[in-house]
Coordinates of C-alpha atoms in Angstrom, one line a residue:
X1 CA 2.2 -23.3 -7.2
X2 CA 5.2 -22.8 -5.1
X3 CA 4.5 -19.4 -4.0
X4 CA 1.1 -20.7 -2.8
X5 CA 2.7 -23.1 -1.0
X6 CA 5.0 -20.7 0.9
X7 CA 1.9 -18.3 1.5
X8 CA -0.2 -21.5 3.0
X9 CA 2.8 -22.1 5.6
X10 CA 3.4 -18.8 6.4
X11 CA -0.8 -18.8 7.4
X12 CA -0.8 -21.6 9.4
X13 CA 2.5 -20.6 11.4
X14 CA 1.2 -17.3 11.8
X15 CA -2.4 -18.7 12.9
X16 CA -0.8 -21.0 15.4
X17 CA 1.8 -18.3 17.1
X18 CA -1.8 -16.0 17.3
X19 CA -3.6 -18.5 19.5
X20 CA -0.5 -19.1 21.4
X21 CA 0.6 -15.7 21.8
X22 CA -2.4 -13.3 22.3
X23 CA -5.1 -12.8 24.4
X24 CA -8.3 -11.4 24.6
X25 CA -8.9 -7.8 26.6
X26 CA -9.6 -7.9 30.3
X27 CA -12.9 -7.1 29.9
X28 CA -13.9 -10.2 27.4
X29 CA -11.4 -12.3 29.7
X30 CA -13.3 -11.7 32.8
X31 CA -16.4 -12.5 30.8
X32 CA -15.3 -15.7 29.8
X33 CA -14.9 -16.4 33.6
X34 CA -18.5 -15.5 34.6
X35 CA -18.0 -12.1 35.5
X36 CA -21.4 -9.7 35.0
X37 CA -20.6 -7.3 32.1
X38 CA -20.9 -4.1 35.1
X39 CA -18.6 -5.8 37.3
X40 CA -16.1 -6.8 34.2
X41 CA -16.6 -3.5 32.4
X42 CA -15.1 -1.8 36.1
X43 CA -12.5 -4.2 36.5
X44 CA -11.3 -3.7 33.2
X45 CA -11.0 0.1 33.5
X46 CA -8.7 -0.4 36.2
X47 CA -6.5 -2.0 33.8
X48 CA -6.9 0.5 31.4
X49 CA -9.1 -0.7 29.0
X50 CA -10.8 2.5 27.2
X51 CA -12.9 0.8 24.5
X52 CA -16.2 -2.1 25.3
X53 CA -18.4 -3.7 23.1
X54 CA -22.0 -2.1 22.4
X55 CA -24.7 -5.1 21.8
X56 CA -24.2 -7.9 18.9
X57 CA -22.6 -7.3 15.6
X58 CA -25.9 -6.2 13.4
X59 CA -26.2 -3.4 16.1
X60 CA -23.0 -2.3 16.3
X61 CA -23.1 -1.9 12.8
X62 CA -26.2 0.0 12.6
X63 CA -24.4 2.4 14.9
X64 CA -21.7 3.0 13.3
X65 CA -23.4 3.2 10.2
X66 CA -25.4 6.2 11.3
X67 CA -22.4 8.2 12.0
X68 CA -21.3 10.1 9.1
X69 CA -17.5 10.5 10.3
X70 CA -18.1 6.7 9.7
X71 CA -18.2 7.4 5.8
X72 CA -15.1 9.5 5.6
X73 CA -13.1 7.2 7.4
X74 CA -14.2 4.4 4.9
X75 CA -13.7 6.8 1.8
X76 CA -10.0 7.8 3.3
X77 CA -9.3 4.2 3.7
X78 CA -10.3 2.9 0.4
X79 CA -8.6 6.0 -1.2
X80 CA -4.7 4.8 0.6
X81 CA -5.0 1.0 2.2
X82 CA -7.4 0.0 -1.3
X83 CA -4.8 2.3 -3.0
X84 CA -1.6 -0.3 -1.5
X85 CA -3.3 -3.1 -2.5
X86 CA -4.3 -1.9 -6.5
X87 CA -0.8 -0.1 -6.7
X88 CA 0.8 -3.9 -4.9
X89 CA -1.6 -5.5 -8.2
X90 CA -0.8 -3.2 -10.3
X91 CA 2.9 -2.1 -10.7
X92 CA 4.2 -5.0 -11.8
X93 CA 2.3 -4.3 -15.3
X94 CA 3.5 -0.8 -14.8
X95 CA 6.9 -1.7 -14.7
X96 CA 7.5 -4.0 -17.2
X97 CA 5.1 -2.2 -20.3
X98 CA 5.3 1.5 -19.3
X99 CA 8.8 1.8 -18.2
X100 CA 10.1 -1.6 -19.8
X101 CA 11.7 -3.4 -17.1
X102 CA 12.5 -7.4 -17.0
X103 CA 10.0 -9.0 -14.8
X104 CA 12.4 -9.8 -12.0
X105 CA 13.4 -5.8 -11.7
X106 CA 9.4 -5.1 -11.7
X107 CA 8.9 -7.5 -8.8
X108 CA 11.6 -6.2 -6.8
X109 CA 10.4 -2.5 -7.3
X110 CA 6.8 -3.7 -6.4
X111 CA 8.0 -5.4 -3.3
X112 CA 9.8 -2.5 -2.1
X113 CA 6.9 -0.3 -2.5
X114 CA 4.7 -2.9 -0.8
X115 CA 6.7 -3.8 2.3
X116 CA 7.8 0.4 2.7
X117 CA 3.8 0.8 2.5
X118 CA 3.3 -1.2 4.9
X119 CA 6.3 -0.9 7.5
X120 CA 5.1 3.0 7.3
X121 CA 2.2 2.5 9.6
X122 CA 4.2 1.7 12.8
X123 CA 6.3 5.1 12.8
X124 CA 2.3 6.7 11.1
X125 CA 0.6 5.3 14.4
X126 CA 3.3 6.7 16.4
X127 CA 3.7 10.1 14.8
X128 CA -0.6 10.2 15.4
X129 CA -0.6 9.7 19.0
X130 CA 1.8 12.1 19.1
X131 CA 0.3 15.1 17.3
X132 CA -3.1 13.5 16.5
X133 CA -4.7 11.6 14.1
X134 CA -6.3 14.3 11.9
X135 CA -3.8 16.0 11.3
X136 CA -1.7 12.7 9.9
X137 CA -4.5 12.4 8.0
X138 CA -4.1 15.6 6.0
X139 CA -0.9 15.6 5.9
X140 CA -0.6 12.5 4.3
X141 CA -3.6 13.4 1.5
X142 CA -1.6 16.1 1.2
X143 CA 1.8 14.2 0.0
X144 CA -0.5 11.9 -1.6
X145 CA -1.1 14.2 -4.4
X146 CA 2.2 13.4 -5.3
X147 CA 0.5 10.3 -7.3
X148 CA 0.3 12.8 -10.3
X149 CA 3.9 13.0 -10.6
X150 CA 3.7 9.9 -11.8
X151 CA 2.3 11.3 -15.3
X152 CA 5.4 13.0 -15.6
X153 CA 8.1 11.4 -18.2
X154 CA 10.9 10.3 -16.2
X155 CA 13.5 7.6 -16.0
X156 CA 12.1 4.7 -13.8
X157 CA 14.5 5.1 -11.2
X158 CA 13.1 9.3 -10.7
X159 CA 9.7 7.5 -10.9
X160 CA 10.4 4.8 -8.2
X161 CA 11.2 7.6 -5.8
X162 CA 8.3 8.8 -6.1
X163 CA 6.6 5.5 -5.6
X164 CA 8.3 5.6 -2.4
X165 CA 7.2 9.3 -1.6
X166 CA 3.3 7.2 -2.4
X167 CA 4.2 4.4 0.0
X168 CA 5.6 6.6 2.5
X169 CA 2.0 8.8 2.6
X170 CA -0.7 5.7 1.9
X171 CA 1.2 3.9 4.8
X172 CA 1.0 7.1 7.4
X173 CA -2.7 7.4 6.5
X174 CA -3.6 4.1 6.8
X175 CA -2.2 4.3 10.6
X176 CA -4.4 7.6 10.9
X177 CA -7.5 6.3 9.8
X178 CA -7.5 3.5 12.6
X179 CA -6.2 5.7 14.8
X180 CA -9.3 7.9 14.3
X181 CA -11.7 5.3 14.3
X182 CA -12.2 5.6 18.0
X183 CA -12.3 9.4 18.5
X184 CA -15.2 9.6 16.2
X185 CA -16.9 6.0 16.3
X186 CA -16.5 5.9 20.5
X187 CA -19.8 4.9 20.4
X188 CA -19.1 1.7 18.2
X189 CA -15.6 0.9 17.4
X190 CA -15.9 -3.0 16.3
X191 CA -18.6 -1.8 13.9
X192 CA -17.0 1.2 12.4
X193 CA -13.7 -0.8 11.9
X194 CA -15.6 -3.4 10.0
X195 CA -17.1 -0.7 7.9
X196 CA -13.9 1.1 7.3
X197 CA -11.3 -1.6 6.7
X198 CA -13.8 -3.8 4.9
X199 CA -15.2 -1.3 2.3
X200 CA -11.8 0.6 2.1
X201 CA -9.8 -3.0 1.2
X202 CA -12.3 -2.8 -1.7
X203 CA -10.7 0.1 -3.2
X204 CA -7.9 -2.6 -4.0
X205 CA -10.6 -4.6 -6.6
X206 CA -12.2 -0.7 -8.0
X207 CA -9.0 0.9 -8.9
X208 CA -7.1 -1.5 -10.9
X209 CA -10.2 -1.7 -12.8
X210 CA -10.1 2.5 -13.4
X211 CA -6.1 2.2 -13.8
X212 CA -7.0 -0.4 -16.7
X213 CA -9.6 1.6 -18.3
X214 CA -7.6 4.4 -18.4
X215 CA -4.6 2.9 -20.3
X216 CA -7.4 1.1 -22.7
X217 CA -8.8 4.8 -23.5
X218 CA -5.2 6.3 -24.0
X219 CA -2.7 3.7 -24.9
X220 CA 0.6 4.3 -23.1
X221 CA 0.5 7.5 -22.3
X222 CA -2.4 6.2 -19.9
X223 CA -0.2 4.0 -17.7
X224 CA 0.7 8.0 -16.4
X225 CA -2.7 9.2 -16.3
X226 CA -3.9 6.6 -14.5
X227 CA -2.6 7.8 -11.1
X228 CA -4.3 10.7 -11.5
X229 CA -7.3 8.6 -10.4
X230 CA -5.4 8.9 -6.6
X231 CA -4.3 12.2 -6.8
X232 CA -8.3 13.3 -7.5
X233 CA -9.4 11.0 -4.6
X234 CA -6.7 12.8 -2.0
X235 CA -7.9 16.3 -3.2
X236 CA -11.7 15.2 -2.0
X237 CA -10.7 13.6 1.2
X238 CA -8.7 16.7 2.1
X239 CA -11.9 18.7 1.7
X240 CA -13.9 15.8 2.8
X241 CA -12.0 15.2 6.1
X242 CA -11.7 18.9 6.7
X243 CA -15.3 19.9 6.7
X244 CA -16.2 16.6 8.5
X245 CA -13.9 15.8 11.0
X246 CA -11.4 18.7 11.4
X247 CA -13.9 21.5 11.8
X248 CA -16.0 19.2 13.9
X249 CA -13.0 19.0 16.5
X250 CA -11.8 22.3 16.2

């Protein structure tokens, strides 16, 4: 109950430093003042702003949705961000029955996987702008094949580095996918983000499931196979991504 407790604080302070701290964009500020959306859309150009709502939410949505680039996005996002969150659920089973750690040990490996997963988008967002999103994205499918190193019988401190090699990848991807959201959903940015970083985050409920299944079907040995599961779903978005959204900017 304690460590409900802490999370519940750490939501409202972070709730109340948001509505003190941010703002909207200058468009949706001048907006808010009366401004015509013409007249706010210009001003708000001048200050830089790139990206404007198109129409409510069901439309944008319906725009996105028509965009196939749409689909990969989501697929490559459920594949590494739903991959942090099953791999965040699930290594603490890993850790204690496969490689026979005390629980405390587990959590602390678990936690460093989970905070390097997701420090690893700042320096993935950067390195994007810098020598673009797509290829970011491959790269890190790329490493990301690395999950089926995991089936390999090693001592659990060669296996946690490779967890970190995982993190390291799924945190540069999931930089790259948002990062690419707006090249190839220009049209409808809001709506393709809700597609992508709601039906990736379920990749966190499907693949603890699969992981599960797999070590029911093979006993031990399966808490290895299981990563497979990633290492399957990186080789498609590779080919996936490539054919849809490389070739398409080249």
């Amino acid at each position: 109950m304690n460590a409900y407790h802490v999370l519940t604080a750490v939501l409202i302070i972070g709730g109340i430093l948001y509505a003190v701290i941010s703002c909207n964009a200058p468009y949706f500020q001048l907006r808010n003042h009366g401004v015509s959306h013409e007249e706010a859309k210009k001003a708000a150009v001048e200050h830089d702003e790139e990206l404007f709502p198109t129409g409510n939410i069901v439309e944008s949505l319906k725009i996105s949705a028509g965009i196939p680039q749409t689909w990969l996005l989501v697929l490559t996002y459920f594949t590494t961000f739903g991959g942090f969150m099953a791999l965040t659920a699930w290594f603490p089973t890993y850790w204690t029955r496969a490689q026979g750690l005390e629980p405390i040990t587990a959590g602390a490996l678990t936690a460093i996987f989970s905070i390097l997963a997701a420090l690893m988008r700042v320096p993935g967002g950067k390195f994007a702008d810098k020598v673009g999103g797509q290829k970011v994205c491959i790269g890190a499918l790329v490493v990301a094949i690395s999950c089926a190193l995991m089936n390999l019988n090693l001592p659990w401190f060669g296996t946690f580095l490779i967890t970190i090699v995982i993190a390291v990848a799924f945190g540069f991807n999931n930089a790259a996918v948002m990062k690419l959201v707006p090249v190839y959903v220009a049209k409808s940015v809001g709506g393709a983000s809700g597609w992508v970083g709601g039906l990736g985050a379920f990749g966190g409920f499907v693949f603890p499931i699969i992981l599960a299944a797999v070590v029911t079907a093979y006993g031990n040995a399966g808490y290895g196979l299981g990563f497979l599961v990633f290492t399957l779903f990186a080789i498609a978005n590779i080919v996936l991504n490539w054919l849809g959204m490389m070739r398409k900017a080249n």
